[in-house]
Amino acid sequence: MKDANESYLEYKRRTMDPISGSFCAAKWYNASVWLGHGATTSCHHPPPHKIPLAEVKKSPCALHNTVHKKTMRALMLKGERPPECEYCWKIEDMKRDNVSDRVFKTVIYPDSLLEEAGKTPVAQDVNLRTLEIAFERTCNFACSYCNAGFSSRWGRDIKQNGPYQNLATDGAGAYQHDGSWAEPFKKGEPNPYVEAFWKWWPELSTTLQELRVTGGEPLMSDEVWKLFDYFKTHGSPEQMTFSINSNLGAKDDLIERLIERSRSVKKFQLYTSCETAGVQAEYIRDGLEYERYKDNILKICRHGNLQSLNMMMTVNSLSLFRMTEFLDWMLEVKAEFGRFFPVFSLNILRFPSFMSPLVLPDEMKVERQAVLRDWLSRHQGRPLLHEIEVEGLRRLIDYLEVVQSPHHRATTDKEGLWKDFKSFYRQYDERRRKSFVLAFPELKDWYESIPDQDLGYRQGLVGGDATEGFHDVAWVQKEATKAGLLR
């Protein structure tokens, strides 16, 4: 782990580079798993891939140890860059010595585990240390950058109003399916992925440093309260932190229940999401009541049993205009409850491209950079801020200046992205009874100047799994064969 007087860059050079120039411990010890439909990824940046059900039936640890992940491990140990990890490569390839998320995903583990990963044969299964799971997609929010695969409320929108029309760039598919692929098992029907989790749990619970439950909205899932019941009866594992990733917009009785149940967990952390303030936050995160959201955060900080509160900020084009106002509010909360309440992270949105902060006109990006740079220069020396928070802001400022495309498949045709931007938000306004120009007066003139997108056809619902097509399956199979993982 990082020494107290060591920078993140120094840590990377000391512990990660000797293993390989592309090493990331997340490929071994971290996972997100969507148990509802059986998909996984090593962190939030690579797109999910399917978990072969046949493998899970042989061993429940196949929820994590897929051939796909083992192939990516093999590439990393050779010093090659897995294409699916391009977010980190973009950050590291900018002008200065930037610290990418693979460092933050690695630093949480002891040095001995990193050495073990470097020596473990790639065909061998490894036990997780951090796991994020979603039991289902039931959710009371339908955030603009989410989709029906992860939110039941988004699914209802598509079923009632049909797929979004006239989207030409890479974001189209996310808004043209109703998410039914994410619920292959009916309510009350056995789900082999959930069953595998509970079979794996006795072993898994002995190695996990952190178990985080997300959704949908996890407070609306019976399986989540089943975990709380387990901890109340058996106690939570001594070494493990239990975390909930909640939008904090659930009914009051569920918020009170969360506060009460947090007291039965030895180490409990709360994760939540917001990236800007007021009506702009409510516009982006449909379902959010901003003042109630802030009140719930204060209530939980005062009465819950929390080790920390973690604010995950999804940085998109619309979040930049009142972001510093939200940062100011978080500093006020830190001043009352301590520097870990909250700890914020800035996760730069890449999919869909037309929502990326890079889609803004150059003069707006320059102006937003200046505002963020000024805020950082005024506050970076404050003890309430963590190094990871300061580094995240610096990285965002650099990203807005240097990076031209959010991901390798994204179009660089700004006019095409702008047309999709306008086409999406016009339909979003109609469906959600919102007004883009009232919520974002800063963007009104630019928004109204964008020509309408008119592709001249009506798109139907896309069938199948919306994660299909994100990976070059043939390439992965070829690399897996080279690594001896497939015969």
PDB file of N, CA and C in Angstrom, residues 231-323:
ATOM      1  N   PHE A 231     -26.059 -10.287   8.446  1.00  0.00           N
ATOM      2  CA  PHE A 231     -25.097  -9.606   9.317  1.00  0.00           C
ATOM      3  C   PHE A 231     -25.644  -9.432  10.733  1.00  0.00           C
ATOM      4  N   LYS A 232     -26.960  -9.194  10.814  1.00  0.00           N
ATOM      5  CA  LYS A 232     -27.562  -9.020  12.134  1.00  0.00           C
ATOM      6  C   LYS A 232     -27.525 -10.332  12.920  1.00  0.00           C
ATOM      7  N   THR A 233     -27.694 -11.460  12.211  1.00  0.00           N
ATOM      8  CA  THR A 233     -27.720 -12.768  12.868  1.00  0.00           C
ATOM      9  C   THR A 233     -26.320 -13.324  13.114  1.00  0.00           C
ATOM     10  N   HIS A 234     -25.454 -13.233  12.094  1.00  0.00           N
ATOM     11  CA  HIS A 234     -24.141 -13.862  12.171  1.00  0.00           C
ATOM     12  C   HIS A 234     -23.005 -12.884  12.451  1.00  0.00           C
ATOM     13  N   GLY A 235     -23.293 -11.613  12.365  1.00  0.00           N
ATOM     14  CA  GLY A 235     -22.235 -10.615  12.463  1.00  0.00           C
ATOM     15  C   GLY A 235     -21.561 -10.435  11.109  1.00  0.00           C
ATOM     16  N   SER A 236     -21.061  -9.257  10.841  1.00  0.00           N
ATOM     17  CA  SER A 236     -20.357  -9.021   9.580  1.00  0.00           C
ATOM     18  C   SER A 236     -18.903  -9.445   9.736  1.00  0.00           C
ATOM     19  N   PRO A 237     -18.278  -9.978   8.675  1.00  0.00           N
ATOM     20  CA  PRO A 237     -16.882 -10.404   8.759  1.00  0.00           C
ATOM     21  C   PRO A 237     -15.975  -9.277   9.253  1.00  0.00           C
ATOM     22  N   GLU A 238     -15.028  -9.624  10.100  1.00  0.00           N
ATOM     23  CA  GLU A 238     -14.171  -8.625  10.746  1.00  0.00           C
ATOM     24  C   GLU A 238     -13.400  -7.795   9.728  1.00  0.00           C
ATOM     25  N   GLN A 239     -12.904  -8.452   8.676  1.00  0.00           N
ATOM     26  CA  GLN A 239     -12.025  -7.759   7.729  1.00  0.00           C
ATOM     27  C   GLN A 239     -12.790  -7.017   6.646  1.00  0.00           C
ATOM     28  N   MET A 240     -14.111  -7.195   6.567  1.00  0.00           N
ATOM     29  CA  MET A 240     -14.882  -6.721   5.427  1.00  0.00           C
ATOM     30  C   MET A 240     -15.680  -5.461   5.726  1.00  0.00           C
ATOM     31  N   THR A 241     -15.618  -4.529   4.786  1.00  0.00           N
ATOM     32  CA  THR A 241     -16.494  -3.362   4.796  1.00  0.00           C
ATOM     33  C   THR A 241     -17.699  -3.667   3.914  1.00  0.00           C
ATOM     34  N   PHE A 242     -18.885  -3.370   4.429  1.00  0.00           N
ATOM     35  CA  PHE A 242     -20.106  -3.537   3.651  1.00  0.00           C
ATOM     36  C   PHE A 242     -20.579  -2.161   3.214  1.00  0.00           C
ATOM     37  N   SER A 243     -20.841  -2.012   1.923  1.00  0.00           N
ATOM     38  CA  SER A 243     -21.205  -0.711   1.367  1.00  0.00           C
ATOM     39  C   SER A 243     -22.496  -0.818   0.565  1.00  0.00           C
ATOM     40  N   ILE A 244     -23.257   0.236   0.583  1.00  0.00           N
ATOM     41  CA  ILE A 244     -24.470   0.358  -0.218  1.00  0.00           C
ATOM     42  C   ILE A 244     -24.301   1.555  -1.149  1.00  0.00           C
ATOM     43  N   ASN A 245     -24.654   1.363  -2.422  1.00  0.00           N
ATOM     44  CA  ASN A 245     -24.614   2.440  -3.397  1.00  0.00           C
ATOM     45  C   ASN A 245     -26.052   2.879  -3.670  1.00  0.00           C
ATOM     46  N   SER A 246     -26.502   3.924  -2.992  1.00  0.00           N
ATOM     47  CA  SER A 246     -27.905   4.330  -3.047  1.00  0.00           C
ATOM     48  C   SER A 246     -28.058   5.730  -3.625  1.00  0.00           C
ATOM     49  N   ASN A 247     -29.153   5.936  -4.352  1.00  0.00           N
ATOM     50  CA  ASN A 247     -29.433   7.295  -4.832  1.00  0.00           C
ATOM     51  C   ASN A 247     -30.069   8.156  -3.747  1.00  0.00           C
ATOM     52  N   LEU A 248     -30.385   7.572  -2.597  1.00  0.00           N
ATOM     53  CA  LEU A 248     -30.961   8.269  -1.436  1.00  0.00           C
ATOM     54  C   LEU A 248     -32.261   8.987  -1.773  1.00  0.00           C
ATOM     55  N   GLY A 249     -32.968   8.439  -2.761  1.00  0.00           N
ATOM     56  CA  GLY A 249     -34.268   9.007  -3.109  1.00  0.00           C
ATOM     57  C   GLY A 249     -35.411   8.072  -2.778  1.00  0.00           C
ATOM     58  N   ALA A 250     -35.100   6.994  -2.035  1.00  0.00           N
ATOM     59  CA  ALA A 250     -36.135   6.024  -1.663  1.00  0.00           C
ATOM     60  C   ALA A 250     -37.088   6.632  -0.638  1.00  0.00           C
ATOM     61  N   LYS A 251     -38.178   5.930  -0.369  1.00  0.00           N
ATOM     62  CA  LYS A 251     -39.160   6.408   0.595  1.00  0.00           C
ATOM     63  C   LYS A 251     -38.523   6.555   1.976  1.00  0.00           C
ATOM     64  N   ASP A 252     -39.125   7.427   2.790  1.00  0.00           N
ATOM     65  CA  ASP A 252     -38.549   7.748   4.094  1.00  0.00           C
ATOM     66  C   ASP A 252     -38.366   6.514   4.974  1.00  0.00           C
ATOM     67  N   ASP A 253     -39.310   5.557   4.902  1.00  0.00           N
ATOM     68  CA  ASP A 253     -39.192   4.390   5.766  1.00  0.00           C
ATOM     69  C   ASP A 253     -37.983   3.534   5.395  1.00  0.00           C
ATOM     70  N   LEU A 254     -37.599   3.524   4.105  1.00  0.00           N
ATOM     71  CA  LEU A 254     -36.416   2.774   3.695  1.00  0.00           C
ATOM     72  C   LEU A 254     -35.136   3.488   4.122  1.00  0.00           C
ATOM     73  N   ILE A 255     -35.145   4.809   4.089  1.00  0.00           N
ATOM     74  CA  ILE A 255     -33.979   5.560   4.580  1.00  0.00           C
ATOM     75  C   ILE A 255     -33.789   5.317   6.078  1.00  0.00           C
ATOM     76  N   GLU A 256     -34.900   5.345   6.826  1.00  0.00           N
ATOM     77  CA  GLU A 256     -34.816   5.080   8.271  1.00  0.00           C
ATOM     78  C   GLU A 256     -34.362   3.651   8.538  1.00  0.00           C
ATOM     79  N   ARG A 257     -34.839   2.708   7.729  1.00  0.00           N
ATOM     80  CA  ARG A 257     -34.436   1.310   7.883  1.00  0.00           C
ATOM     81  C   ARG A 257     -32.941   1.152   7.610  1.00  0.00           C
ATOM     82  N   LEU A 258     -32.436   1.864   6.598  1.00  0.00           N
ATOM     83  CA  LEU A 258     -31.006   1.825   6.300  1.00  0.00           C
ATOM     84  C   LEU A 258     -30.190   2.336   7.486  1.00  0.00           C
ATOM     85  N   ILE A 259     -30.623   3.439   8.066  1.00  0.00           N
ATOM     86  CA  ILE A 259     -29.913   3.992   9.230  1.00  0.00           C
ATOM     87  C   ILE A 259     -29.889   2.983  10.366  1.00  0.00           C
ATOM     88  N   GLU A 260     -31.043   2.347  10.636  1.00  0.00           N
ATOM     89  CA  GLU A 260     -31.130   1.382  11.741  1.00  0.00           C
ATOM     90  C   GLU A 260     -30.256   0.159  11.468  1.00  0.00           C
ATOM     91  N   ARG A 261     -30.313  -0.396  10.232  1.00  0.00           N
ATOM     92  CA  ARG A 261     -29.553  -1.598   9.906  1.00  0.00           C
ATOM     93  C   ARG A 261     -28.048  -1.327   9.823  1.00  0.00           C
ATOM     94  N   SER A 262     -27.657  -0.099   9.533  1.00  0.00           N
ATOM     95  CA  SER A 262     -26.224   0.212   9.472  1.00  0.00           C
ATOM     96  C   SER A 262     -25.539  -0.049  10.811  1.00  0.00           C
ATOM     97  N   ARG A 263     -26.320  -0.009  11.884  1.00  0.00           N
ATOM     98  CA  ARG A 263     -25.747  -0.207  13.226  1.00  0.00           C
ATOM     99  C   ARG A 263     -25.410  -1.657  13.513  1.00  0.00           C
ATOM    100  N   SER A 264     -25.898  -2.587  12.653  1.00  0.00           N
ATOM    101  CA  SER A 264     -25.590  -3.996  12.850  1.00  0.00           C
ATOM    102  C   SER A 264     -24.394  -4.444  12.021  1.00  0.00           C
ATOM    103  N   VAL A 265     -23.756  -3.495  11.326  1.00  0.00           N
ATOM    104  CA  VAL A 265     -22.583  -3.806  10.498  1.00  0.00           C
ATOM    105  C   VAL A 265     -21.361  -3.157  11.134  1.00  0.00           C
ATOM    106  N   LYS A 266     -20.295  -3.946  11.292  1.00  0.00           N
ATOM    107  CA  LYS A 266     -19.094  -3.427  11.955  1.00  0.00           C
ATOM    108  C   LYS A 266     -18.453  -2.292  11.166  1.00  0.00           C
ATOM    109  N   LYS A 267     -18.356  -2.486   9.845  1.00  0.00           N
ATOM    110  CA  LYS A 267     -17.741  -1.475   8.985  1.00  0.00           C
ATOM    111  C   LYS A 267     -18.708  -1.182   7.847  1.00  0.00           C
ATOM    112  N   PHE A 268     -19.349  -0.025   7.894  1.00  0.00           N
ATOM    113  CA  PHE A 268     -20.365   0.302   6.898  1.00  0.00           C
ATOM    114  C   PHE A 268     -20.021   1.611   6.203  1.00  0.00           C
ATOM    115  N   GLN A 269     -20.086   1.585   4.862  1.00  0.00           N
ATOM    116  CA  GLN A 269     -19.858   2.787   4.069  1.00  0.00           C
ATOM    117  C   GLN A 269     -21.052   3.019   3.140  1.00  0.00           C
ATOM    118  N   LEU A 270     -21.305   4.270   2.870  1.00  0.00           N
ATOM    119  CA  LEU A 270     -22.392   4.627   1.964  1.00  0.00           C
ATOM    120  C   LEU A 270     -21.814   5.305   0.737  1.00  0.00           C
ATOM    121  N   TYR A 271     -22.228   4.835  -0.435  1.00  0.00           N
ATOM    122  CA  TYR A 271     -21.892   5.473  -1.707  1.00  0.00           C
ATOM    123  C   TYR A 271     -23.161   6.077  -2.283  1.00  0.00           C
ATOM    124  N   THR A 272     -23.025   7.250  -2.867  1.00  0.00           N
ATOM    125  CA  THR A 272     -24.158   7.893  -3.523  1.00  0.00           C
ATOM    126  C   THR A 272     -23.633   8.712  -4.691  1.00  0.00           C
ATOM    127  N   SER A 273     -24.531   9.260  -5.489  1.00  0.00           N
ATOM    128  CA  SER A 273     -24.106   9.946  -6.712  1.00  0.00           C
ATOM    129  C   SER A 273     -24.823  11.270  -6.894  1.00  0.00           C
ATOM    130  N   CYS A 274     -24.053  12.259  -7.245  1.00  0.00           N
ATOM    131  CA  CYS A 274     -24.568  13.549  -7.709  1.00  0.00           C
ATOM    132  C   CYS A 274     -23.356  14.293  -8.263  1.00  0.00           C
ATOM    133  N   GLU A 275     -23.570  15.170  -9.217  1.00  0.00           N
ATOM    134  CA  GLU A 275     -22.423  15.811  -9.845  1.00  0.00           C
ATOM    135  C   GLU A 275     -22.569  17.318 -10.028  1.00  0.00           C
ATOM    136  N   THR A 276     -23.711  17.859  -9.644  1.00  0.00           N
ATOM    137  CA  THR A 276     -23.909  19.289  -9.766  1.00  0.00           C
ATOM    138  C   THR A 276     -25.041  19.689  -8.826  1.00  0.00           C
ATOM    139  N   ALA A 277     -25.526  20.904  -8.942  1.00  0.00           N
ATOM    140  CA  ALA A 277     -26.441  21.441  -7.939  1.00  0.00           C
ATOM    141  C   ALA A 277     -27.809  21.797  -8.520  1.00  0.00           C
ATOM    142  N   GLY A 278     -28.792  21.851  -7.607  1.00  0.00           N
ATOM    143  CA  GLY A 278     -30.095  22.421  -7.892  1.00  0.00           C
ATOM    144  C   GLY A 278     -30.855  21.794  -9.039  1.00  0.00           C
ATOM    145  N   VAL A 279     -31.532  22.641  -9.822  1.00  0.00           N
ATOM    146  CA  VAL A 279     -32.393  22.170 -10.901  1.00  0.00           C
ATOM    147  C   VAL A 279     -31.584  21.434 -11.967  1.00  0.00           C
ATOM    148  N   GLN A 280     -30.305  21.777 -12.110  1.00  0.00           N
ATOM    149  CA  GLN A 280     -29.490  21.079 -13.104  1.00  0.00           C
ATOM    150  C   GLN A 280     -29.232  19.639 -12.668  1.00  0.00           C
ATOM    151  N   ALA A 281     -29.024  19.421 -11.377  1.00  0.00           N
ATOM    152  CA  ALA A 281     -28.878  18.053 -10.863  1.00  0.00           C
ATOM    153  C   ALA A 281     -30.176  17.278 -11.061  1.00  0.00           C
ATOM    154  N   GLU A 282     -31.309  17.920 -10.799  1.00  0.00           N
ATOM    155  CA  GLU A 282     -32.607  17.257 -10.953  1.00  0.00           C
ATOM    156  C   GLU A 282     -32.895  16.936 -12.419  1.00  0.00           C
ATOM    157  N   TYR A 283     -32.416  17.779 -13.317  1.00  0.00           N
ATOM    158  CA  TYR A 283     -32.613  17.521 -14.743  1.00  0.00           C
ATOM    159  C   TYR A 283     -31.818  16.290 -15.173  1.00  0.00           C
ATOM    160  N   ILE A 284     -30.558  16.238 -14.795  1.00  0.00           N
ATOM    161  CA  ILE A 284     -29.681  15.130 -15.190  1.00  0.00           C
ATOM    162  C   ILE A 284     -30.152  13.826 -14.558  1.00  0.00           C
ATOM    163  N   ARG A 285     -30.476  13.859 -13.268  1.00  0.00           N
ATOM    164  CA  ARG A 285     -30.840  12.661 -12.510  1.00  0.00           C
ATOM    165  C   ARG A 285     -32.354  12.681 -12.272  1.00  0.00           C
ATOM    166  N   ASP A 286     -33.091  12.251 -13.284  1.00  0.00           N
ATOM    167  CA  ASP A 286     -34.551  12.314 -13.220  1.00  0.00           C
ATOM    168  C   ASP A 286     -35.069  11.444 -12.074  1.00  0.00           C
ATOM    169  N   GLY A 287     -35.808  12.065 -11.168  1.00  0.00           N
ATOM    170  CA  GLY A 287     -36.283  11.409  -9.957  1.00  0.00           C
ATOM    171  C   GLY A 287     -35.691  12.045  -8.716  1.00  0.00           C
ATOM    172  N   LEU A 288     -34.585  12.757  -8.888  1.00  0.00           N
ATOM    173  CA  LEU A 288     -33.913  13.414  -7.767  1.00  0.00           C
ATOM    174  C   LEU A 288     -34.687  14.644  -7.296  1.00  0.00           C
ATOM    175  N   GLU A 289     -34.839  14.761  -5.984  1.00  0.00           N
ATOM    176  CA  GLU A 289     -35.307  15.998  -5.345  1.00  0.00           C
ATOM    177  C   GLU A 289     -34.098  16.539  -4.582  1.00  0.00           C
ATOM    178  N   TYR A 290     -33.478  17.577  -5.132  1.00  0.00           N
ATOM    179  CA  TYR A 290     -32.149  17.994  -4.672  1.00  0.00           C
ATOM    180  C   TYR A 290     -32.112  18.353  -3.186  1.00  0.00           C
ATOM    181  N   GLU A 291     -33.057  19.141  -2.716  1.00  0.00           N
ATOM    182  CA  GLU A 291     -33.024  19.542  -1.306  1.00  0.00           C
ATOM    183  C   GLU A 291     -33.266  18.344  -0.386  1.00  0.00           C
ATOM    184  N   ARG A 292     -34.176  17.458  -0.770  1.00  0.00           N
ATOM    185  CA  ARG A 292     -34.415  16.250   0.029  1.00  0.00           C
ATOM    186  C   ARG A 292     -33.178  15.357   0.030  1.00  0.00           C
ATOM    187  N   TYR A 293     -32.514  15.293  -1.113  1.00  0.00           N
ATOM    188  CA  TYR A 293     -31.288  14.505  -1.226  1.00  0.00           C
ATOM    189  C   TYR A 293     -30.242  15.009  -0.228  1.00  0.00           C
ATOM    190  N   LYS A 294     -30.042  16.319  -0.194  1.00  0.00           N
ATOM    191  CA  LYS A 294     -29.060  16.877   0.741  1.00  0.00           C
ATOM    192  C   LYS A 294     -29.481  16.622   2.193  1.00  0.00           C
ATOM    193  N   ASP A 295     -30.773  16.745   2.469  1.00  0.00           N
ATOM    194  CA  ASP A 295     -31.268  16.478   3.827  1.00  0.00           C
ATOM    195  C   ASP A 295     -31.018  15.031   4.230  1.00  0.00           C
ATOM    196  N   ASN A 296     -31.222  14.096   3.311  1.00  0.00           N
ATOM    197  CA  ASN A 296     -30.994  12.683   3.623  1.00  0.00           C
ATOM    198  C   ASN A 296     -29.522  12.402   3.898  1.00  0.00           C
ATOM    199  N   ILE A 297     -28.639  13.070   3.180  1.00  0.00           N
ATOM    200  CA  ILE A 297     -27.205  12.909   3.441  1.00  0.00           C
ATOM    201  C   ILE A 297     -26.872  13.376   4.849  1.00  0.00           C
ATOM    202  N   LEU A 298     -27.380  14.529   5.235  1.00  0.00           N
ATOM    203  CA  LEU A 298     -27.114  15.050   6.578  1.00  0.00           C
ATOM    204  C   LEU A 298     -27.708  14.132   7.648  1.00  0.00           C
ATOM    205  N   LYS A 299     -28.904  13.616   7.407  1.00  0.00           N
ATOM    206  CA  LYS A 299     -29.569  12.730   8.366  1.00  0.00           C
ATOM    207  C   LYS A 299     -28.746  11.460   8.592  1.00  0.00           C
ATOM    208  N   ILE A 300     -28.259  10.872   7.505  1.00  0.00           N
ATOM    209  CA  ILE A 300     -27.494   9.635   7.621  1.00  0.00           C
ATOM    210  C   ILE A 300     -26.138   9.890   8.268  1.00  0.00           C
ATOM    211  N   CYS A 301     -25.512  11.009   7.944  1.00  0.00           N
ATOM    212  CA  CYS A 301     -24.233  11.343   8.591  1.00  0.00           C
ATOM    213  C   CYS A 301     -24.409  11.533  10.102  1.00  0.00           C
ATOM    214  N   ARG A 302     -25.542  12.076  10.505  1.00  0.00           N
ATOM    215  CA  ARG A 302     -25.773  12.330  11.931  1.00  0.00           C
ATOM    216  C   ARG A 302     -26.173  11.076  12.690  1.00  0.00           C
ATOM    217  N   HIS A 303     -26.973  10.199  12.065  1.00  0.00           N
ATOM    218  CA  HIS A 303     -27.593   9.120  12.824  1.00  0.00           C
ATOM    219  C   HIS A 303     -27.159   7.717  12.405  1.00  0.00           C
ATOM    220  N   GLY A 304     -26.538   7.588  11.239  1.00  0.00           N
ATOM    221  CA  GLY A 304     -26.114   6.268  10.783  1.00  0.00           C
ATOM    222  C   GLY A 304     -24.763   5.878  11.345  1.00  0.00           C
ATOM    223  N   ASN A 305     -24.435   4.610  11.187  1.00  0.00           N
ATOM    224  CA  ASN A 305     -23.126   4.093  11.614  1.00  0.00           C
ATOM    225  C   ASN A 305     -22.233   4.027  10.382  1.00  0.00           C
ATOM    226  N   LEU A 306     -21.601   5.145  10.040  1.00  0.00           N
ATOM    227  CA  LEU A 306     -20.843   5.262   8.797  1.00  0.00           C
ATOM    228  C   LEU A 306     -19.356   5.394   9.059  1.00  0.00           C
ATOM    229  N   GLN A 307     -18.567   4.623   8.298  1.00  0.00           N
ATOM    230  CA  GLN A 307     -17.126   4.859   8.263  1.00  0.00           C
ATOM    231  C   GLN A 307     -16.798   6.018   7.334  1.00  0.00           C
ATOM    232  N   SER A 308     -17.525   6.093   6.236  1.00  0.00           N
ATOM    233  CA  SER A 308     -17.317   7.179   5.278  1.00  0.00           C
ATOM    234  C   SER A 308     -18.542   7.298   4.386  1.00  0.00           C
ATOM    235  N   LEU A 309     -18.678   8.468   3.782  1.00  0.00           N
ATOM    236  CA  LEU A 309     -19.688   8.720   2.746  1.00  0.00           C
ATOM    237  C   LEU A 309     -18.930   9.050   1.474  1.00  0.00           C
ATOM    238  N   ASN A 310     -19.259   8.366   0.396  1.00  0.00           N
ATOM    239  CA  ASN A 310     -18.512   8.517  -0.849  1.00  0.00           C
ATOM    240  C   ASN A 310     -19.427   9.056  -1.942  1.00  0.00           C
ATOM    241  N   MET A 311     -19.033  10.179  -2.519  1.00  0.00           N
ATOM    242  CA  MET A 311     -19.833  10.845  -3.553  1.00  0.00           C
ATOM    243  C   MET A 311     -19.228  10.566  -4.922  1.00  0.00           C
ATOM    244  N   MET A 312     -19.937   9.787  -5.728  1.00  0.00           N
ATOM    245  CA  MET A 312     -19.467   9.462  -7.076  1.00  0.00           C
ATOM    246  C   MET A 312     -20.082  10.451  -8.061  1.00  0.00           C
ATOM    247  N   MET A 313     -19.247  11.273  -8.667  1.00  0.00           N
ATOM    248  CA  MET A 313     -19.700  12.308  -9.583  1.00  0.00           C
ATOM    249  C   MET A 313     -19.470  11.833 -11.021  1.00  0.00           C
ATOM    250  N   THR A 314     -20.540  11.653 -11.765  1.00  0.00           N
ATOM    251  CA  THR A 314     -20.430  11.264 -13.165  1.00  0.00           C
ATOM    252  C   THR A 314     -20.346  12.538 -14.001  1.00  0.00           C
ATOM    253  N   VAL A 315     -19.148  12.858 -14.457  1.00  0.00           N
ATOM    254  CA  VAL A 315     -18.907  14.139 -15.117  1.00  0.00           C
ATOM    255  C   VAL A 315     -19.364  14.045 -16.567  1.00  0.00           C
ATOM    256  N   ASN A 316     -20.459  14.722 -16.870  1.00  0.00           N
ATOM    257  CA  ASN A 316     -20.989  14.779 -18.231  1.00  0.00           C
ATOM    258  C   ASN A 316     -21.058  16.232 -18.670  1.00  0.00           C
ATOM    259  N   SER A 317     -21.473  16.466 -19.879  1.00  0.00           N
ATOM    260  CA  SER A 317     -21.460  17.830 -20.418  1.00  0.00           C
ATOM    261  C   SER A 317     -22.332  18.780 -19.614  1.00  0.00           C
ATOM    262  N   LEU A 318     -23.428  18.286 -19.024  1.00  0.00           N
ATOM    263  CA  LEU A 318     -24.362  19.159 -18.316  1.00  0.00           C
ATOM    264  C   LEU A 318     -23.986  19.389 -16.861  1.00  0.00           C
ATOM    265  N   SER A 319     -23.055  18.606 -16.344  1.00  0.00           N
ATOM    266  CA  SER A 319     -22.734  18.721 -14.915  1.00  0.00           C
ATOM    267  C   SER A 319     -21.718  19.810 -14.617  1.00  0.00           C
ATOM    268  N   LEU A 320     -21.106  20.389 -15.639  1.00  0.00           N
ATOM    269  CA  LEU A 320     -19.973  21.291 -15.419  1.00  0.00           C
ATOM    270  C   LEU A 320     -20.365  22.698 -14.982  1.00  0.00           C
ATOM    271  N   PHE A 321     -21.632  23.079 -15.166  1.00  0.00           N
ATOM    272  CA  PHE A 321     -21.972  24.494 -15.020  1.00  0.00           C
ATOM    273  C   PHE A 321     -22.262  24.915 -13.584  1.00  0.00           C
ATOM    274  N   ARG A 322     -22.694  23.973 -12.738  1.00  0.00           N
ATOM    275  CA  ARG A 322     -22.869  24.298 -11.324  1.00  0.00           C
ATOM    276  C   ARG A 322     -22.079  23.329 -10.448  1.00  0.00           C
ATOM    277  N   MET A 323     -21.060  22.722 -11.022  1.00  0.00           N
ATOM    278  CA  MET A 323     -20.273  21.747 -10.284  1.00  0.00           C
ATOM    279  C   MET A 323     -19.559  22.374  -9.091  1.00  0.00           C
TER     280      MET A 323
END
